[in-house]
């Protein structure tokens, strides 16, 4: 985990290098307090994908607990009849 002061943001090449080295977020402080997070776009996209996948899995678990599920045979039959397959 890398922490840099706000004034270091002026050196964009160095900040970009830090992000690449860390392969994760770089935390930026102002007056000793956390203010910003800077990250490589690839790290950001991977993180967002993981969050989306986690959300979908959690929704599936909630559906199972609430009984909003069908067995595979019934689901395929419903799809076939709906689309005339």
Short mmCIF file of N, CA, C and O in Angstrom, two decimals, residues 3-81:
data_model
loop_
_atom_site.label_atom_id
_atom_site.label_comp_id
_atom_site.label_asym_id
_atom_site.label_seq_id
_atom_site.Cartn_x
_atom_site.Cartn_y
_atom_site.Cartn_z
N UNK A 3 1.18 5.41 0.08
CA UNK A 3 0.52 6.64 0.49
C UNK A 3 1.42 7.79 0.06
O UNK A 3 2.62 7.79 0.37
N UNK A 4 0.82 8.76 -0.64
CA UNK A 4 1.60 9.92 -1.08
C UNK A 4 0.87 11.20 -0.69
O UNK A 4 -0.35 11.21 -0.57
N UNK A 5 1.61 12.29 -0.50
CA UNK A 5 0.95 13.57 -0.21
C UNK A 5 0.35 14.18 -1.47
O UNK A 5 0.79 13.89 -2.59
N UNK A 6 -0.64 15.02 -1.30
CA UNK A 6 -1.34 15.65 -2.41
C UNK A 6 -0.38 16.37 -3.36
O UNK A 6 -0.55 16.32 -4.57
N UNK A 7 0.64 17.00 -2.83
CA UNK A 7 1.57 17.76 -3.68
C UNK A 7 2.28 16.88 -4.70
O UNK A 7 2.69 17.35 -5.75
N UNK A 8 2.39 15.57 -4.43
CA UNK A 8 3.06 14.66 -5.37
C UNK A 8 2.22 14.38 -6.62
O UNK A 8 2.74 13.83 -7.60
N UNK A 9 0.95 14.76 -6.61
CA UNK A 9 0.11 14.55 -7.78
C UNK A 9 0.58 15.38 -8.98
O UNK A 9 0.23 15.09 -10.11
N UNK A 10 1.37 16.40 -8.71
CA UNK A 10 1.90 17.22 -9.81
C UNK A 10 2.80 16.41 -10.73
O UNK A 10 2.89 16.68 -11.92
N UNK A 11 3.46 15.40 -10.18
CA UNK A 11 4.36 14.56 -10.95
C UNK A 11 3.56 13.34 -11.44
O UNK A 11 3.65 12.25 -10.88
N UNK A 12 2.81 13.54 -12.52
CA UNK A 12 1.89 12.49 -12.98
C UNK A 12 2.62 11.23 -13.43
O UNK A 12 2.10 10.13 -13.25
N UNK A 13 3.80 11.38 -13.99
CA UNK A 13 4.56 10.21 -14.44
C UNK A 13 4.92 9.33 -13.24
O UNK A 13 4.78 8.10 -13.28
N UNK A 14 5.33 9.95 -12.17
CA UNK A 14 5.70 9.20 -10.95
C UNK A 14 4.47 8.54 -10.32
O UNK A 14 4.53 7.40 -9.87
N UNK A 15 3.34 9.24 -10.31
CA UNK A 15 2.11 8.68 -9.75
C UNK A 15 1.68 7.47 -10.58
O UNK A 15 1.30 6.43 -10.05
N UNK A 16 1.76 7.60 -11.91
CA UNK A 16 1.41 6.47 -12.78
C UNK A 16 2.33 5.28 -12.53
O UNK A 16 1.89 4.13 -12.47
N UNK A 17 3.61 5.54 -12.34
CA UNK A 17 4.57 4.48 -12.05
C UNK A 17 4.23 3.81 -10.72
O UNK A 17 4.26 2.58 -10.61
N UNK A 18 3.88 4.60 -9.73
CA UNK A 18 3.49 4.04 -8.42
C UNK A 18 2.28 3.10 -8.56
O UNK A 18 2.26 2.03 -7.97
N UNK A 19 1.29 3.54 -9.34
CA UNK A 19 0.10 2.71 -9.55
C UNK A 19 0.47 1.39 -10.21
O UNK A 19 -0.04 0.33 -9.84
N UNK A 20 1.35 1.46 -11.21
CA UNK A 20 1.76 0.24 -11.91
C UNK A 20 2.54 -0.69 -10.98
O UNK A 20 2.34 -1.90 -11.00
N UNK A 21 3.42 -0.13 -10.17
CA UNK A 21 4.21 -0.94 -9.23
C UNK A 21 3.33 -1.59 -8.18
O UNK A 21 3.52 -2.75 -7.84
N UNK A 22 2.40 -0.84 -7.66
CA UNK A 22 1.54 -1.34 -6.58
C UNK A 22 0.55 -2.39 -7.09
O UNK A 22 0.10 -3.23 -6.34
N UNK A 23 0.18 -2.27 -8.38
CA UNK A 23 -0.88 -3.12 -8.92
C UNK A 23 -2.11 -3.03 -8.03
O UNK A 23 -2.78 -4.01 -7.74
N UNK A 24 -2.37 -1.82 -7.57
CA UNK A 24 -3.49 -1.54 -6.69
C UNK A 24 -3.58 -0.05 -6.47
O UNK A 24 -2.88 0.73 -7.12
N UNK A 25 -4.41 0.38 -5.56
CA UNK A 25 -4.62 1.81 -5.36
C UNK A 25 -3.45 2.49 -4.65
O UNK A 25 -2.72 1.87 -3.88
N UNK A 26 -3.30 3.77 -4.95
CA UNK A 26 -2.34 4.64 -4.26
C UNK A 26 -3.19 5.66 -3.52
O UNK A 26 -4.05 6.31 -4.11
N UNK A 27 -2.97 5.78 -2.23
CA UNK A 27 -3.75 6.68 -1.40
C UNK A 27 -3.07 8.04 -1.33
O UNK A 27 -1.86 8.13 -1.14
N UNK A 28 -3.88 9.09 -1.47
CA UNK A 28 -3.36 10.45 -1.47
C UNK A 28 -3.88 11.16 -0.22
O UNK A 28 -5.08 11.11 0.07
N UNK A 29 -2.97 11.79 0.50
CA UNK A 29 -3.36 12.49 1.72
C UNK A 29 -3.24 14.00 1.54
O UNK A 29 -2.47 14.50 0.72
N UNK A 30 -4.04 14.71 2.33
CA UNK A 30 -3.96 16.16 2.38
C UNK A 30 -3.96 16.54 3.86
O UNK A 30 -4.87 16.17 4.59
N UNK A 31 -2.92 17.22 4.27
CA UNK A 31 -2.74 17.58 5.68
C UNK A 31 -2.79 16.36 6.60
O UNK A 31 -3.34 16.40 7.69
N UNK A 32 -2.25 15.24 6.11
CA UNK A 32 -2.17 14.03 6.92
C UNK A 32 -3.41 13.16 6.94
O UNK A 32 -3.43 12.13 7.59
N UNK A 33 -4.44 13.57 6.23
CA UNK A 33 -5.69 12.81 6.21
C UNK A 33 -5.94 12.26 4.81
O UNK A 33 -5.63 12.91 3.81
N UNK A 34 -6.52 11.07 4.74
CA UNK A 34 -6.85 10.49 3.45
C UNK A 34 -7.81 11.37 2.68
O UNK A 34 -8.80 11.85 3.23
N UNK A 35 -7.50 11.60 1.40
CA UNK A 35 -8.32 12.49 0.59
C UNK A 35 -8.75 11.86 -0.74
O UNK A 35 -9.88 12.02 -1.14
N UNK A 36 -7.84 11.15 -1.40
CA UNK A 36 -8.13 10.58 -2.71
C UNK A 36 -7.54 9.18 -2.83
O UNK A 36 -6.63 8.83 -2.09
N UNK A 37 -8.02 8.46 -3.81
CA UNK A 37 -7.44 7.18 -4.18
C UNK A 37 -7.20 7.23 -5.68
O UNK A 37 -8.10 7.58 -6.44
N UNK A 38 -6.00 6.88 -6.10
CA UNK A 38 -5.65 6.85 -7.52
C UNK A 38 -5.29 5.41 -7.86
O UNK A 38 -4.59 4.75 -7.10
N UNK A 39 -5.81 4.95 -9.01
CA UNK A 39 -5.50 3.56 -9.40
C UNK A 39 -5.42 3.43 -10.90
O UNK A 39 -5.99 4.22 -11.64
N UNK A 40 -4.73 2.41 -11.31
CA UNK A 40 -4.60 2.04 -12.71
C UNK A 40 -5.96 1.60 -13.23
O UNK A 40 -6.73 0.95 -12.51
N UNK A 41 -6.28 1.91 -14.48
CA UNK A 41 -7.59 1.59 -15.03
C UNK A 41 -7.84 0.08 -15.05
O UNK A 41 -8.96 -0.37 -14.82
N UNK A 42 -6.81 -0.72 -15.28
CA UNK A 42 -6.99 -2.17 -15.29
C UNK A 42 -7.37 -2.68 -13.89
O UNK A 42 -8.23 -3.55 -13.76
N UNK A 43 -6.72 -2.13 -12.85
CA UNK A 43 -7.07 -2.51 -11.49
C UNK A 43 -8.51 -2.10 -11.18
O UNK A 43 -9.28 -2.87 -10.60
N UNK A 44 -8.88 -0.91 -11.61
CA UNK A 44 -10.25 -0.41 -11.39
C UNK A 44 -11.26 -1.35 -12.06
O UNK A 44 -12.25 -1.74 -11.44
N UNK A 45 -11.01 -1.71 -13.31
CA UNK A 45 -11.94 -2.58 -14.04
C UNK A 45 -12.05 -3.96 -13.39
O UNK A 45 -13.15 -4.52 -13.28
N UNK A 46 -10.92 -4.51 -12.93
CA UNK A 46 -10.96 -5.81 -12.25
C UNK A 46 -11.78 -5.71 -10.96
O UNK A 46 -12.58 -6.60 -10.65
N UNK A 47 -11.57 -4.64 -10.22
CA UNK A 47 -12.29 -4.44 -8.97
C UNK A 47 -13.79 -4.30 -9.21
O UNK A 47 -14.60 -4.91 -8.50
N UNK A 48 -14.16 -3.52 -10.21
CA UNK A 48 -15.58 -3.34 -10.52
C UNK A 48 -16.21 -4.65 -10.98
O UNK A 48 -17.36 -4.95 -10.63
N UNK A 49 -15.48 -5.45 -11.74
CA UNK A 49 -16.00 -6.76 -12.19
C UNK A 49 -16.24 -7.67 -10.99
O UNK A 49 -17.27 -8.34 -10.91
N UNK A 50 -15.30 -7.69 -10.05
CA UNK A 50 -15.48 -8.51 -8.84
C UNK A 50 -16.69 -8.06 -8.04
O UNK A 50 -17.45 -8.89 -7.52
N UNK A 51 -16.88 -6.75 -7.94
CA UNK A 51 -18.03 -6.22 -7.20
C UNK A 51 -19.34 -6.63 -7.88
O UNK A 51 -20.30 -7.03 -7.21
N UNK A 52 -19.38 -6.55 -9.21
CA UNK A 52 -20.57 -6.94 -9.95
C UNK A 52 -20.87 -8.43 -9.75
O UNK A 52 -22.01 -8.81 -9.48
N UNK A 53 -19.84 -9.26 -9.88
CA UNK A 53 -20.02 -10.70 -9.71
C UNK A 53 -20.52 -11.03 -8.30
O UNK A 53 -21.39 -11.89 -8.12
N UNK A 54 -19.97 -10.37 -7.30
CA UNK A 54 -20.40 -10.59 -5.92
C UNK A 54 -21.86 -10.21 -5.74
O UNK A 54 -22.63 -10.93 -5.11
N UNK A 55 -22.26 -9.08 -6.34
CA UNK A 55 -23.65 -8.63 -6.25
C UNK A 55 -24.59 -9.65 -6.87
O UNK A 55 -25.64 -9.98 -6.29
N UNK A 56 -24.23 -10.18 -8.03
CA UNK A 56 -25.07 -11.16 -8.72
C UNK A 56 -25.20 -12.44 -7.89
O UNK A 56 -26.29 -13.00 -7.75
N UNK A 57 -24.10 -12.89 -7.32
CA UNK A 57 -24.13 -14.10 -6.48
C UNK A 57 -25.02 -13.86 -5.25
O UNK A 57 -25.84 -14.72 -4.89
N UNK A 58 -24.88 -12.70 -4.62
CA UNK A 58 -25.69 -12.39 -3.44
C UNK A 58 -27.18 -12.34 -3.80
O UNK A 58 -28.01 -12.81 -3.03
N UNK A 59 -27.51 -11.78 -4.96
CA UNK A 59 -28.91 -11.75 -5.40
C UNK A 59 -29.42 -13.18 -5.61
O UNK A 59 -30.56 -13.49 -5.27
N UNK A 60 -28.58 -14.04 -6.17
CA UNK A 60 -28.97 -15.44 -6.37
C UNK A 60 -29.23 -16.14 -5.05
O UNK A 60 -30.19 -16.91 -4.92
N UNK A 61 -28.38 -15.89 -4.08
CA UNK A 61 -28.56 -16.49 -2.75
C UNK A 61 -29.86 -16.00 -2.12
O UNK A 61 -30.62 -16.78 -1.53
N UNK A 62 -30.15 -14.70 -2.27
CA UNK A 62 -31.41 -14.16 -1.73
C UNK A 62 -32.61 -14.80 -2.43
O UNK A 62 -33.61 -15.10 -1.76
N UNK A 63 -32.52 -15.00 -3.74
CA UNK A 63 -33.61 -15.66 -4.46
C UNK A 63 -33.83 -17.08 -3.95
O UNK A 63 -34.97 -17.52 -3.77
N UNK A 64 -32.74 -17.80 -3.70
CA UNK A 64 -32.86 -19.17 -3.18
C UNK A 64 -33.53 -19.16 -1.82
O UNK A 64 -34.44 -19.96 -1.57
N UNK A 65 -33.10 -18.26 -0.94
CA UNK A 65 -33.67 -18.21 0.40
C UNK A 65 -35.15 -17.84 0.37
O UNK A 65 -35.93 -18.30 1.21
N UNK A 66 -35.54 -17.01 -0.60
CA UNK A 66 -36.93 -16.56 -0.70
C UNK A 66 -37.79 -17.53 -1.51
O UNK A 66 -38.99 -17.31 -1.67
N UNK A 67 -37.18 -18.59 -2.03
CA UNK A 67 -37.94 -19.58 -2.79
C UNK A 67 -38.26 -19.16 -4.21
O UNK A 67 -39.15 -19.71 -4.84
N UNK A 68 -37.55 -18.18 -4.74
CA UNK A 68 -37.78 -17.72 -6.12
C UNK A 68 -36.87 -18.47 -7.08
O UNK A 68 -36.07 -17.87 -7.80
N UNK A 69 -36.99 -19.79 -7.09
CA UNK A 69 -36.16 -20.62 -7.96
C UNK A 69 -37.03 -21.68 -8.63
O UNK A 69 -38.12 -22.00 -8.16
N UNK A 70 -36.51 -22.22 -9.74
CA UNK A 70 -37.16 -23.33 -10.42
C UNK A 70 -36.08 -24.36 -10.73
O UNK A 70 -34.92 -24.01 -10.90
N UNK A 71 -36.50 -25.62 -10.83
CA UNK A 71 -35.53 -26.62 -11.25
C UNK A 71 -35.26 -26.40 -12.74
O UNK A 71 -36.02 -25.76 -13.46
N UNK A 72 -34.15 -26.92 -13.23
CA UNK A 72 -33.71 -26.71 -14.60
C UNK A 72 -34.71 -27.16 -15.65
O UNK A 72 -34.95 -26.47 -16.64
N UNK A 73 -35.33 -28.31 -15.42
CA UNK A 73 -36.28 -28.86 -16.39
C UNK A 73 -37.48 -27.92 -16.56
O UNK A 73 -37.91 -27.64 -17.68
N UNK A 74 -38.00 -27.42 -15.45
CA UNK A 74 -39.14 -26.50 -15.49
C UNK A 74 -38.75 -25.18 -16.16
O UNK A 74 -39.49 -24.65 -16.98
N UNK A 75 -37.58 -24.67 -15.82
CA UNK A 75 -37.13 -23.40 -16.40
C UNK A 75 -36.98 -23.50 -17.91
O UNK A 75 -37.43 -22.62 -18.66
N UNK A 76 -36.38 -24.58 -18.39
CA UNK A 76 -36.20 -24.76 -19.84
C UNK A 76 -37.56 -24.92 -20.52
O UNK A 76 -37.80 -24.36 -21.60
N UNK A 77 -38.45 -25.64 -19.90
CA UNK A 77 -39.82 -25.78 -20.46
C UNK A 77 -40.51 -24.44 -20.57
O UNK A 77 -41.17 -24.15 -21.59
N UNK A 78 -40.37 -23.60 -19.56
CA UNK A 78 -40.98 -22.25 -19.60
C UNK A 78 -40.36 -21.40 -20.72
O UNK A 78 -41.09 -20.69 -21.41
N UNK A 79 -39.08 -21.49 -20.89
CA UNK A 79 -38.41 -20.73 -21.94
C UNK A 79 -38.87 -21.21 -23.32
O UNK A 79 -39.16 -20.41 -24.22
N UNK A 80 -38.95 -22.53 -23.48
CA UNK A 80 -39.38 -23.08 -24.77
C UNK A 80 -40.79 -22.65 -25.13
O UNK A 80 -41.08 -22.27 -26.25
N UNK A 81 -41.68 -22.70 -24.15
CA UNK A 81 -43.06 -22.31 -24.43
C UNK A 81 -43.18 -20.80 -24.67
O UNK A 81 -43.94 -20.37 -25.53
#
